[in-house]
Amino acid sequence: LLAMGAASVHYLARPHIFTLLLVAASLWVLERDRRRPDGWVWALAPLTVVWANLHGGFLAILACIGMVGAGYGLKWLTGETEARSRFLRYLGLGAVCAAGTLVNPYGYQLHVHIAQYLRSSWILEAVEEFQSPKFRAENMLQFEVLLFVGLGLTGLLLARRKFPEALLVVFWAQQALASVRHAPIFALVAAPILATELTELWHRWTERKSRASIAGILRDLSCEFSRIPMRLSVWSPALVATLALANGQNWPKDFPEIRFPVALVDKNVEVLAPKTGPMPRILSSDQWGDYLIYRFYPRMRVFVDGRSDFYGQEYGKEYIHLAGGHFSWQKVADRYGFDLALIPAEWPLSELLKRDPAWRVRQDDGLGILFERRASLMKSPHSAERLDRHSAQISTGVPELGGKP
């Protein structure tokens, strides 16, 4: 439950859902091979080929294989000679899987793009999910519990010479602290390891307790109930199917109205996406741009959307300047000739547009504001100078990409 709660920070309808699935599958294959080595572990090679063509998170499997291999390397260096064959096995597996990632339409250029993207300073500074977690929401508190328990048990893992498990926990803990988007992977990696260690500690503590004691009663109950999930049952898939059918009438249009301007768009469809004539040029947040593209595909064009790596630093900075009411916002808006602006109400830009005679508020529902540019009233140098003074007076806290200020 803690793992699912911690992972929910990234439960979004985006391609990384494939990474969450394939991380879990890959870890299961690795753990199975560590208990009883056989040829099935090499199935990770074709799995990695598929993964590399689905999402850039395929680097996660290379990191996991690397940590497991390094763990057996430490075992070998500390005197466990039988660990040498395991070390070489996972070294070879990692090399084969790494070669498999080259089987994609772009070859090694995909890896170059990923490296450039992950090193891009403006993306790391501006995109919220690439920043460190903020321990305020409930799911981040659940992540915090897993994090502290994981780091606390690392010493025990090292004392028992369980180097692969320790390296996996420490590596993904560091990754999750550096970028919140890695919190779900940390949860998937760490939760089974921590559950195993805590269960072993529990059994050691309760094995000598009498059946009449509270600890003994809880021990017997846990043993009885833990056997039930191991049995195959039709009820789990039946429950999933029931939920899918019950929600089928809303999927996949069930965008949460507390985060997306669903009502605002519904009332202004003809303005945002007229059935005849050219489509208007729309300024919106990158997250709302995703929604508009999805809602009116394939006709809709927006200034930016969530694919920040494809826009690049120049467009990204212009977007940030617009959203934050930077002194250059008016020049940027004039250059792109926006007809409409559908922006979050909390953006500093919304206050500037309200004061700009070239724009009028078409609708404001508290979540977002739809502005329409007056075609007959263009900005003069005097109005630009006056609005620049307004910009200096209004808070220019720059919103982060992702829709959250």
mmCIF file of C-alpha atoms in Angstrom:
data_model
loop_
_atom_site.group_PDB
_atom_site.id
_atom_site.type_symbol
_atom_site.label_atom_id
_atom_site.label_comp_id
_atom_site.label_asym_id
_atom_site.label_seq_id
_atom_site.Cartn_x
_atom_site.Cartn_y
_atom_site.Cartn_z
ATOM 1 C CA LEU A 1 0.000 0.000 0.000
ATOM 2 C CA LEU A 2 2.856 2.374 0.777
ATOM 3 C CA ALA A 3 4.474 1.578 -2.568
ATOM 4 C CA MET A 4 1.289 2.215 -4.517
ATOM 5 C CA GLY A 5 0.707 5.472 -2.663
ATOM 6 C CA ALA A 6 4.272 6.659 -3.247
ATOM 7 C CA ALA A 7 4.091 5.724 -6.931
ATOM 8 C CA SER A 8 0.838 7.620 -7.456
ATOM 9 C CA VAL A 9 2.805 10.872 -7.782
ATOM 10 C CA HIS A 10 3.380 9.873 -11.417
ATOM 11 C CA TYR A 11 0.109 8.180 -12.280
ATOM 12 C CA LEU A 12 -0.419 10.049 -15.534
ATOM 13 C CA ALA A 13 -1.692 8.912 -18.927
ATOM 14 C CA ARG A 14 1.699 9.134 -20.593
ATOM 15 C CA PRO A 15 4.141 6.625 -22.133
ATOM 16 C CA HIS A 16 6.071 6.169 -18.892
ATOM 17 C CA ILE A 17 3.284 3.815 -17.763
ATOM 18 C CA PHE A 18 5.093 1.249 -19.929
ATOM 19 C CA THR A 19 8.235 1.827 -17.882
ATOM 20 C CA LEU A 20 6.367 1.245 -14.607
ATOM 21 C CA LEU A 21 5.021 -2.046 -15.966
ATOM 22 C CA LEU A 22 8.308 -3.230 -17.450
ATOM 23 C CA VAL A 23 10.355 -2.282 -14.370
ATOM 24 C CA ALA A 24 8.144 -4.555 -12.263
ATOM 25 C CA ALA A 25 8.345 -7.371 -14.826
ATOM 26 C CA SER A 26 12.127 -7.035 -15.178
ATOM 27 C CA LEU A 27 12.719 -7.051 -11.428
ATOM 28 C CA TRP A 28 10.597 -10.204 -11.153
ATOM 29 C CA VAL A 29 12.705 -11.912 -13.850
ATOM 30 C CA LEU A 30 15.944 -10.844 -12.144
ATOM 31 C CA GLU A 31 14.783 -12.040 -8.725
ATOM 32 C CA ARG A 32 13.632 -15.361 -10.202
ATOM 33 C CA ASP A 33 17.046 -15.840 -11.822
ATOM 34 C CA ARG A 34 18.889 -15.011 -8.614
ATOM 35 C CA ARG A 35 16.983 -17.729 -6.767
ATOM 36 C CA ARG A 36 17.187 -20.357 -9.510
ATOM 37 C CA PRO A 37 19.332 -19.407 -12.520
ATOM 38 C CA ASP A 38 18.078 -20.552 -15.921
ATOM 39 C CA GLY A 39 17.783 -19.296 -19.469
ATOM 40 C CA TRP A 40 14.666 -17.211 -18.884
ATOM 41 C CA VAL A 41 16.707 -14.234 -17.694
ATOM 42 C CA TRP A 42 17.909 -13.695 -21.273
ATOM 43 C CA ALA A 43 14.324 -12.838 -22.197
ATOM 44 C CA LEU A 44 15.194 -9.414 -20.782
ATOM 45 C CA ALA A 45 17.159 -8.718 -23.987
ATOM 46 C CA PRO A 46 14.151 -8.733 -26.383
ATOM 47 C CA LEU A 47 12.093 -7.073 -23.657
ATOM 48 C CA THR A 48 14.611 -4.222 -23.619
ATOM 49 C CA VAL A 49 14.315 -3.881 -27.409
ATOM 50 C CA VAL A 50 10.547 -3.395 -27.062
ATOM 51 C CA TRP A 51 11.076 -1.065 -24.110
ATOM 52 C CA ALA A 52 13.493 1.178 -26.013
ATOM 53 C CA ASN A 53 10.769 1.719 -28.625
ATOM 54 C CA LEU A 54 8.134 2.612 -26.023
ATOM 55 C CA HIS A 55 9.770 5.026 -23.578
ATOM 56 C CA GLY A 56 13.151 6.436 -22.617
ATOM 57 C CA GLY A 57 12.845 4.819 -19.196
ATOM 58 C CA PHE A 58 14.519 1.699 -20.613
ATOM 59 C CA LEU A 59 17.654 2.990 -18.879
ATOM 60 C CA ALA A 60 16.071 1.719 -15.649
ATOM 61 C CA ILE A 61 16.628 -1.942 -16.555
ATOM 62 C CA LEU A 62 20.277 -1.269 -17.398
ATOM 63 C CA ALA A 63 20.698 0.427 -14.020
ATOM 64 C CA CYS A 64 19.018 -2.469 -12.173
ATOM 65 C CA ILE A 65 21.143 -5.097 -13.929
ATOM 66 C CA GLY A 66 24.199 -2.975 -13.224
ATOM 67 C CA MET A 67 23.418 -2.720 -9.496
ATOM 68 C CA VAL A 68 22.767 -6.467 -9.214
ATOM 69 C CA GLY A 69 25.977 -7.242 -11.104
ATOM 70 C CA ALA A 70 27.973 -4.801 -8.969
ATOM 71 C CA GLY A 71 26.530 -6.423 -5.857
ATOM 72 C CA TYR A 72 27.816 -9.828 -6.895
ATOM 73 C CA GLY A 73 31.111 -8.203 -7.809
ATOM 74 C CA LEU A 74 31.383 -6.974 -4.198
ATOM 75 C CA LYS A 75 30.541 -10.471 -2.959
ATOM 76 C CA TRP A 76 33.326 -11.865 -5.103
ATOM 77 C CA LEU A 77 35.834 -9.265 -3.901
ATOM 78 C CA THR A 78 34.961 -9.966 -0.259
ATOM 79 C CA GLY A 79 35.693 -13.676 -0.531
ATOM 80 C CA GLU A 80 32.625 -15.370 -2.012
ATOM 81 C CA THR A 81 34.287 -17.071 -4.951
ATOM 82 C CA GLU A 82 31.006 -18.583 -6.167
ATOM 83 C CA ALA A 83 29.746 -15.033 -6.793
ATOM 84 C CA ARG A 84 32.213 -14.664 -9.673
ATOM 85 C CA SER A 85 30.029 -16.604 -12.107
ATOM 86 C CA ARG A 86 26.988 -14.506 -11.158
ATOM 87 C CA PHE A 87 28.970 -11.316 -11.654
ATOM 88 C CA LEU A 88 30.038 -12.387 -15.156
ATOM 89 C CA ARG A 89 26.507 -13.576 -15.927
ATOM 90 C CA TYR A 90 24.925 -10.223 -15.154
ATOM 91 C CA LEU A 91 27.787 -8.345 -16.810
ATOM 92 C CA GLY A 92 27.029 -10.232 -20.030
ATOM 93 C CA LEU A 93 23.292 -9.734 -19.589
ATOM 94 C CA GLY A 94 23.766 -6.002 -19.186
ATOM 95 C CA ALA A 95 25.916 -5.832 -22.331
ATOM 96 C CA VAL A 96 23.326 -7.741 -24.394
ATOM 97 C CA CYS A 97 20.462 -5.581 -23.113
ATOM 98 C CA ALA A 98 22.460 -2.411 -23.768
ATOM 99 C CA ALA A 99 23.068 -3.548 -27.349
ATOM 100 C CA GLY A 100 19.340 -4.273 -27.660
ATOM 101 C CA THR A 101 18.506 -0.633 -26.946
ATOM 102 C CA LEU A 102 20.182 0.294 -30.247
ATOM 103 C CA VAL A 103 17.422 -1.528 -32.140
ATOM 104 C CA ASN A 104 15.241 1.527 -32.701
ATOM 105 C CA PRO A 105 14.561 3.849 -35.657
ATOM 106 C CA TYR A 106 17.231 6.305 -34.514
ATOM 107 C CA GLY A 107 20.008 3.978 -33.375
ATOM 108 C CA TYR A 108 22.508 5.566 -31.030
ATOM 109 C CA GLN A 109 21.018 9.014 -31.724
ATOM 110 C CA LEU A 110 18.228 8.092 -29.308
ATOM 111 C CA HIS A 111 20.810 7.764 -26.545
ATOM 112 C CA VAL A 112 22.424 11.058 -27.534
ATOM 113 C CA HIS A 113 19.034 12.773 -27.334
ATOM 114 C CA ILE A 114 18.300 11.289 -23.902
ATOM 115 C CA ALA A 115 21.732 12.345 -22.603
ATOM 116 C CA GLN A 116 21.240 15.896 -23.870
ATOM 117 C CA TYR A 117 17.748 16.026 -22.416
ATOM 118 C CA LEU A 118 18.829 14.831 -18.977
ATOM 119 C CA ARG A 119 21.724 17.300 -18.940
ATOM 120 C CA SER A 120 19.643 20.262 -20.065
ATOM 121 C CA SER A 121 19.897 22.813 -17.259
ATOM 122 C CA TRP A 122 16.767 24.740 -18.247
ATOM 123 C CA ILE A 123 14.624 21.582 -18.198
ATOM 124 C CA LEU A 124 16.019 20.489 -14.840
ATOM 125 C CA GLU A 125 15.290 23.938 -13.439
ATOM 126 C CA ALA A 126 11.883 24.478 -15.014
ATOM 127 C CA VAL A 127 10.162 21.075 -15.263
ATOM 128 C CA GLU A 128 8.636 20.202 -11.912
ATOM 129 C CA GLU A 129 8.869 16.408 -12.210
ATOM 130 C CA PHE A 130 12.644 16.613 -12.740
ATOM 131 C CA GLN A 131 13.077 18.421 -9.435
ATOM 132 C CA SER A 132 13.433 17.008 -5.937
ATOM 133 C CA PRO A 133 10.243 15.834 -4.202
ATOM 134 C CA LYS A 134 8.292 18.209 -1.981
ATOM 135 C CA PHE A 135 7.190 16.384 1.148
ATOM 136 C CA ARG A 136 3.779 17.996 1.521
ATOM 137 C CA ALA A 137 1.228 15.715 -0.119
ATOM 138 C CA GLU A 138 0.110 12.390 1.308
ATOM 139 C CA ASN A 139 1.767 10.328 -1.421
ATOM 140 C CA MET A 140 5.095 12.010 -0.685
ATOM 141 C CA LEU A 141 4.731 11.190 3.004
ATOM 142 C CA GLN A 142 4.240 7.554 2.010
ATOM 143 C CA PHE A 143 7.363 7.807 -0.114
ATOM 144 C CA GLU A 144 9.163 9.294 2.898
ATOM 145 C CA VAL A 145 8.243 6.284 5.052
ATOM 146 C CA LEU A 146 9.580 3.901 2.401
ATOM 147 C CA LEU A 147 12.708 6.009 2.038
ATOM 148 C CA PHE A 148 13.571 6.062 5.748
ATOM 149 C CA VAL A 149 12.801 2.373 6.216
ATOM 150 C CA GLY A 150 14.848 1.526 3.148
ATOM 151 C CA LEU A 151 17.879 3.526 4.208
ATOM 152 C CA GLY A 152 17.510 2.218 7.774
ATOM 153 C CA LEU A 153 17.582 -1.401 6.607
ATOM 154 C CA THR A 154 20.496 -0.836 4.239
ATOM 155 C CA GLY A 155 22.946 -1.342 7.097
ATOM 156 C CA LEU A 156 21.292 -4.675 7.883
ATOM 157 C CA LEU A 157 21.491 -5.689 4.220
ATOM 158 C CA LEU A 158 25.186 -4.845 4.108
ATOM 159 C CA ALA A 159 25.830 -6.728 7.357
ATOM 160 C CA ARG A 160 24.211 -9.807 5.807
ATOM 161 C CA ARG A 161 26.259 -9.314 2.655
ATOM 162 C CA LYS A 162 23.156 -8.715 0.567
ATOM 163 C CA PHE A 163 25.005 -6.260 -1.612
ATOM 164 C CA PRO A 164 22.714 -6.404 -4.679
ATOM 165 C CA GLU A 165 19.657 -5.479 -2.593
ATOM 166 C CA ALA A 166 21.523 -2.727 -0.745
ATOM 167 C CA LEU A 167 22.836 -1.172 -3.966
ATOM 168 C CA LEU A 168 19.382 -1.238 -5.577
ATOM 169 C CA VAL A 169 17.798 0.530 -2.598
ATOM 170 C CA VAL A 170 20.544 3.165 -2.236
ATOM 171 C CA PHE A 171 20.830 3.883 -5.970
ATOM 172 C CA TRP A 172 17.110 4.405 -6.544
ATOM 173 C CA ALA A 173 16.746 6.340 -3.281
ATOM 174 C CA GLN A 174 19.345 8.795 -4.556
ATOM 175 C CA GLN A 175 17.606 9.004 -7.939
ATOM 176 C CA ALA A 176 14.220 9.638 -6.299
ATOM 177 C CA LEU A 177 15.638 12.389 -4.095
ATOM 178 C CA ALA A 178 17.181 14.061 -7.136
ATOM 179 C CA SER A 179 14.019 13.778 -9.269
ATOM 180 C CA VAL A 180 10.490 13.045 -8.075
ATOM 181 C CA ARG A 181 9.738 11.182 -11.317
ATOM 182 C CA HIS A 182 11.937 8.352 -9.982
ATOM 183 C CA ALA A 183 9.874 7.926 -6.803
ATOM 184 C CA PRO A 184 7.609 5.263 -8.408
ATOM 185 C CA ILE A 185 10.632 3.254 -9.559
ATOM 186 C CA PHE A 186 12.156 3.468 -6.089
ATOM 187 C CA ALA A 187 8.879 2.172 -4.655
ATOM 188 C CA LEU A 188 8.775 -0.736 -7.127
ATOM 189 C CA VAL A 189 12.402 -1.637 -6.424
ATOM 190 C CA ALA A 190 12.504 -1.144 -2.671
ATOM 191 C CA ALA A 191 9.101 -2.376 -1.480
ATOM 192 C CA PRO A 192 9.681 -6.135 -2.148
ATOM 193 C CA ILE A 193 13.163 -5.985 -0.629
ATOM 194 C CA LEU A 194 11.937 -4.172 2.473
ATOM 195 C CA ALA A 195 8.921 -6.466 2.831
ATOM 196 C CA THR A 196 11.208 -9.506 2.728
ATOM 197 C CA GLU A 197 13.595 -8.123 5.328
ATOM 198 C CA LEU A 198 10.839 -6.916 7.666
ATOM 199 C CA THR A 199 9.061 -10.262 7.391
ATOM 200 C CA GLU A 200 12.277 -12.077 8.310
ATOM 201 C CA LEU A 201 12.802 -9.779 11.290
ATOM 202 C CA TRP A 202 9.187 -10.359 12.364
ATOM 203 C CA HIS A 203 9.552 -14.145 12.194
ATOM 204 C CA ARG A 204 12.793 -14.050 14.169
ATOM 205 C CA TRP A 205 11.149 -11.997 16.893
ATOM 206 C CA THR A 206 7.955 -14.055 17.108
ATOM 207 C CA GLU A 207 9.276 -17.582 16.567
ATOM 208 C CA ARG A 208 9.793 -18.131 20.309
ATOM 209 C CA LYS A 209 6.591 -16.448 21.401
ATOM 210 C CA SER A 210 3.842 -18.694 22.721
ATOM 211 C CA ARG A 211 0.663 -19.113 20.687
ATOM 212 C CA ALA A 212 -1.312 -17.552 23.530
ATOM 213 C CA SER A 213 0.684 -14.299 23.482
ATOM 214 C CA ILE A 214 -0.348 -11.301 21.409
ATOM 215 C CA ALA A 215 2.781 -11.607 19.264
ATOM 216 C CA GLY A 216 2.106 -15.332 18.780
ATOM 217 C CA ILE A 217 -1.507 -14.717 17.773
ATOM 218 C CA LEU A 218 -0.462 -12.059 15.257
ATOM 219 C CA ARG A 219 2.260 -14.391 13.952
ATOM 220 C CA ASP A 220 -0.212 -17.218 13.346
ATOM 221 C CA LEU A 221 -2.726 -14.873 11.738
ATOM 222 C CA SER A 222 -0.123 -13.425 9.406
ATOM 223 C CA CYS A 223 1.009 -16.907 8.385
ATOM 224 C CA GLU A 224 -2.576 -17.939 7.699
ATOM 225 C CA PHE A 225 -3.492 -14.859 5.691
ATOM 226 C CA SER A 226 -0.219 -14.768 3.755
ATOM 227 C CA ARG A 227 -1.027 -18.123 2.161
ATOM 228 C CA ILE A 228 -4.255 -16.806 0.617
ATOM 229 C CA PRO A 229 -2.728 -14.292 -1.856
ATOM 230 C CA MET A 230 -0.440 -17.031 -3.209
ATOM 231 C CA ARG A 231 -3.407 -18.924 -4.628
ATOM 232 C CA LEU A 232 -4.696 -18.205 -8.096
ATOM 233 C CA SER A 233 -8.189 -16.767 -8.069
ATOM 234 C CA VAL A 234 -10.678 -15.461 -10.595
ATOM 235 C CA TRP A 235 -11.806 -12.678 -8.264
ATOM 236 C CA SER A 236 -8.928 -10.277 -8.920
ATOM 237 C CA PRO A 237 -9.345 -10.119 -12.724
ATOM 238 C CA ALA A 238 -13.127 -10.095 -12.260
ATOM 239 C CA LEU A 239 -12.848 -7.027 -10.025
ATOM 240 C CA VAL A 240 -10.612 -5.242 -12.549
ATOM 241 C CA ALA A 241 -13.032 -6.068 -15.379
ATOM 242 C CA THR A 242 -15.977 -4.793 -13.330
ATOM 243 C CA LEU A 243 -14.241 -1.496 -12.598
ATOM 244 C CA ALA A 244 -13.301 -1.097 -16.266
ATOM 245 C CA LEU A 245 -16.881 -1.711 -17.414
ATOM 246 C CA ALA A 246 -18.333 0.568 -14.755
ATOM 247 C CA ASN A 247 -16.062 3.419 -15.816
ATOM 248 C CA GLY A 248 -16.153 2.642 -19.516
ATOM 249 C CA GLN A 249 -18.614 5.421 -20.300
ATOM 250 C CA ASN A 250 -16.153 8.070 -19.097
ATOM 251 C CA TRP A 251 -12.877 6.668 -20.370
ATOM 252 C CA PRO A 252 -10.778 8.174 -21.858
ATOM 253 C CA LYS A 253 -12.428 11.585 -21.483
ATOM 254 C CA ASP A 254 -12.414 11.702 -17.712
ATOM 255 C CA PHE A 255 -10.029 14.636 -17.293
ATOM 256 C CA PRO A 256 -10.289 15.949 -13.724
ATOM 257 C CA GLU A 257 -12.036 19.316 -13.768
ATOM 258 C CA ILE A 258 -10.043 20.503 -10.775
ATOM 259 C CA ARG A 259 -6.868 20.438 -12.899
ATOM 260 C CA PHE A 260 -8.052 20.984 -16.473
ATOM 261 C CA PRO A 261 -10.333 23.687 -17.933
ATOM 262 C CA VAL A 262 -12.953 21.158 -19.027
ATOM 263 C CA ALA A 263 -16.010 23.336 -18.256
ATOM 264 C CA LEU A 264 -14.398 26.435 -19.750
ATOM 265 C CA VAL A 265 -13.612 24.609 -22.981
ATOM 266 C CA ASP A 266 -17.096 23.065 -23.169
ATOM 267 C CA LYS A 267 -18.680 26.528 -23.099
ATOM 268 C CA ASN A 268 -16.325 27.992 -25.700
ATOM 269 C CA VAL A 269 -15.867 25.184 -28.204
ATOM 270 C CA GLU A 270 -16.853 27.314 -31.195
ATOM 271 C CA VAL A 271 -14.306 29.953 -30.246
ATOM 272 C CA LEU A 272 -11.438 27.580 -29.501
ATOM 273 C CA ALA A 273 -12.069 25.177 -32.381
ATOM 274 C CA PRO A 274 -14.416 26.654 -35.009
ATOM 275 C CA LYS A 275 -15.817 24.136 -37.472
ATOM 276 C CA THR A 276 -15.078 26.403 -40.405
ATOM 277 C CA GLY A 277 -12.253 28.786 -41.115
ATOM 278 C CA PRO A 278 -8.723 28.802 -39.726
ATOM 279 C CA MET A 279 -7.972 27.602 -36.216
ATOM 280 C CA PRO A 280 -7.027 30.387 -33.781
ATOM 281 C CA ARG A 281 -3.521 30.696 -32.389
ATOM 282 C CA ILE A 282 -3.806 29.780 -28.719
ATOM 283 C CA LEU A 283 -1.540 30.498 -25.785
ATOM 284 C CA SER A 284 -2.021 28.100 -22.891
ATOM 285 C CA SER A 285 -0.052 26.274 -20.233
ATOM 286 C CA ASP A 286 1.958 23.292 -21.426
ATOM 287 C CA GLN A 287 -0.287 20.903 -19.478
ATOM 288 C CA TRP A 288 -3.489 22.467 -20.774
ATOM 289 C CA GLY A 289 -1.931 22.457 -24.233
ATOM 290 C CA ASP A 290 -1.776 18.649 -23.928
ATOM 291 C CA TYR A 291 -5.484 18.624 -23.098
ATOM 292 C CA LEU A 292 -6.419 20.907 -25.995
ATOM 293 C CA ILE A 293 -4.448 18.799 -28.478
ATOM 294 C CA TYR A 294 -6.132 15.644 -27.207
ATOM 295 C CA ARG A 295 -9.574 17.206 -27.138
ATOM 296 C CA PHE A 296 -9.476 18.649 -30.683
ATOM 297 C CA TYR A 297 -7.027 16.335 -32.405
ATOM 298 C CA PRO A 298 -5.822 16.669 -35.155
ATOM 299 C CA ARG A 299 -6.853 20.279 -35.855
ATOM 300 C CA MET A 300 -5.618 22.003 -32.710
ATOM 301 C CA ARG A 301 -2.319 23.895 -32.611
ATOM 302 C CA VAL A 302 -0.958 25.371 -29.395
ATOM 303 C CA PHE A 303 2.090 27.428 -28.494
ATOM 304 C CA VAL A 304 3.610 24.709 -26.312
ATOM 305 C CA ASP A 305 2.640 21.379 -24.812
ATOM 306 C CA GLY A 306 4.281 18.967 -22.385
ATOM 307 C CA ARG A 307 6.911 17.666 -24.820
ATOM 308 C CA SER A 308 9.450 20.188 -23.582
ATOM 309 C CA ASP A 309 12.481 18.326 -24.963
ATOM 310 C CA PHE A 310 11.271 18.818 -28.541
ATOM 311 C CA TYR A 311 10.672 22.551 -28.125
ATOM 312 C CA GLY A 312 14.129 23.326 -26.854
ATOM 313 C CA GLN A 313 15.552 25.982 -24.587
ATOM 314 C CA GLU A 314 14.628 29.057 -26.673
ATOM 315 C CA TYR A 315 10.902 28.302 -26.823
ATOM 316 C CA GLY A 316 10.924 27.035 -23.247
ATOM 317 C CA LYS A 317 12.301 30.298 -21.915
ATOM 318 C CA GLU A 318 9.843 32.335 -23.952
ATOM 319 C CA TYR A 319 7.019 30.277 -22.477
ATOM 320 C CA ILE A 320 8.316 30.887 -18.949
ATOM 321 C CA HIS A 321 8.636 34.614 -19.633
ATOM 322 C CA LEU A 322 5.051 34.748 -20.885
ATOM 323 C CA ALA A 323 3.639 32.803 -17.962
ATOM 324 C CA GLY A 324 5.541 34.809 -15.362
ATOM 325 C CA GLY A 325 4.746 38.227 -16.804
ATOM 326 C CA HIS A 326 8.401 38.925 -17.617
ATOM 327 C CA PHE A 327 9.065 42.432 -18.947
ATOM 328 C CA SER A 328 9.437 40.950 -22.451
ATOM 329 C CA TRP A 329 6.077 39.153 -22.395
ATOM 330 C CA GLN A 330 4.390 41.639 -24.726
ATOM 331 C CA LYS A 331 7.046 41.359 -27.411
ATOM 332 C CA VAL A 332 6.805 37.568 -27.316
ATOM 333 C CA ALA A 333 2.995 37.651 -27.512
ATOM 334 C CA ASP A 334 3.093 40.089 -30.446
ATOM 335 C CA ARG A 335 5.671 37.986 -32.282
ATOM 336 C CA TYR A 336 3.496 34.865 -32.209
ATOM 337 C CA GLY A 337 0.240 36.719 -32.826
ATOM 338 C CA PHE A 338 -1.974 34.874 -30.370
ATOM 339 C CA ASP A 339 -5.701 35.176 -30.950
ATOM 340 C CA LEU A 340 -6.707 33.547 -27.652
ATOM 341 C CA ALA A 341 -5.124 32.921 -24.280
ATOM 342 C CA LEU A 342 -6.497 30.109 -22.130
ATOM 343 C CA ILE A 343 -4.341 30.331 -19.024
ATOM 344 C CA PRO A 344 -4.489 29.447 -15.316
ATOM 345 C CA ALA A 345 -6.016 32.178 -13.184
ATOM 346 C CA GLU A 346 -2.992 32.258 -10.862
ATOM 347 C CA TRP A 347 -0.514 33.128 -13.610
ATOM 348 C CA PRO A 348 0.944 36.653 -13.270
ATOM 349 C CA LEU A 349 0.233 37.058 -16.994
ATOM 350 C CA SER A 350 -3.512 36.912 -16.334
ATOM 351 C CA GLU A 351 -3.353 40.183 -14.359
ATOM 352 C CA LEU A 352 -1.373 41.849 -17.133
ATOM 353 C CA LEU A 353 -3.843 40.796 -19.824
ATOM 354 C CA LYS A 354 -6.753 42.145 -17.765
ATOM 355 C CA ARG A 355 -5.076 45.551 -17.823
ATOM 356 C CA ASP A 356 -4.200 45.395 -21.498
ATOM 357 C CA PRO A 357 -6.797 47.185 -23.698
ATOM 358 C CA ALA A 358 -5.904 44.878 -26.603
ATOM 359 C CA TRP A 359 -7.360 41.894 -24.719
ATOM 360 C CA ARG A 360 -10.736 41.202 -23.161
ATOM 361 C CA VAL A 361 -11.867 38.527 -20.712
ATOM 362 C CA ARG A 362 -14.272 36.210 -22.463
ATOM 363 C CA GLN A 363 -14.837 33.944 -19.443
ATOM 364 C CA ASP A 364 -13.327 33.411 -15.995
ATOM 365 C CA ASP A 365 -14.348 30.372 -13.951
ATOM 366 C CA GLY A 366 -11.794 30.722 -11.158
ATOM 367 C CA LEU A 367 -9.584 27.892 -12.433
ATOM 368 C CA GLY A 368 -8.744 29.417 -15.789
ATOM 369 C CA ILE A 369 -9.402 32.551 -17.807
ATOM 370 C CA LEU A 370 -10.132 32.705 -21.514
ATOM 371 C CA PHE A 371 -8.866 35.934 -23.064
ATOM 372 C CA GLU A 372 -9.702 37.077 -26.584
ATOM 373 C CA ARG A 373 -7.594 39.557 -28.462
ATOM 374 C CA ARG A 374 -9.417 42.566 -29.867
ATOM 375 C CA ALA A 375 -8.657 42.581 -33.570
ATOM 376 C CA SER A 376 -9.415 46.310 -33.908
ATOM 377 C CA LEU A 377 -7.183 47.541 -31.102
ATOM 378 C CA MET A 378 -3.462 46.938 -31.468
ATOM 379 C CA LYS A 379 -0.928 47.928 -28.859
ATOM 380 C CA SER A 380 0.784 51.310 -29.144
ATOM 381 C CA PRO A 381 4.284 52.118 -27.855
ATOM 382 C CA HIS A 382 2.635 54.113 -25.043
ATOM 383 C CA SER A 383 0.513 51.168 -23.912
ATOM 384 C CA ALA A 384 3.543 48.896 -24.091
ATOM 385 C CA GLU A 385 5.509 51.264 -21.849
ATOM 386 C CA ARG A 386 2.591 51.500 -19.420
ATOM 387 C CA LEU A 387 2.182 47.712 -19.283
ATOM 388 C CA ASP A 388 5.894 47.245 -18.684
ATOM 389 C CA ARG A 389 5.469 49.359 -15.541
ATOM 390 C CA HIS A 390 2.578 47.118 -14.524
ATOM 391 C CA SER A 391 4.843 44.118 -15.026
ATOM 392 C CA ALA A 392 7.330 45.524 -12.564
ATOM 393 C CA GLN A 393 4.609 46.019 -9.962
ATOM 394 C CA ILE A 394 3.064 42.555 -10.210
ATOM 395 C CA SER A 395 4.678 39.492 -8.689
ATOM 396 C CA THR A 396 6.623 37.662 -11.341
ATOM 397 C CA GLY A 397 6.922 34.278 -9.665
ATOM 398 C CA VAL A 398 7.655 32.047 -12.648
ATOM 399 C CA PRO A 399 5.371 29.022 -12.981
ATOM 400 C CA GLU A 400 7.111 25.724 -13.479
ATOM 401 C CA LEU A 401 6.332 23.626 -16.529
ATOM 402 C CA GLY A 402 3.602 21.193 -15.613
ATOM 403 C CA GLY A 403 0.956 23.667 -14.598
ATOM 404 C CA LYS A 404 1.913 24.169 -10.945
ATOM 405 C CA PRO A 405 3.303 27.539 -9.822
#
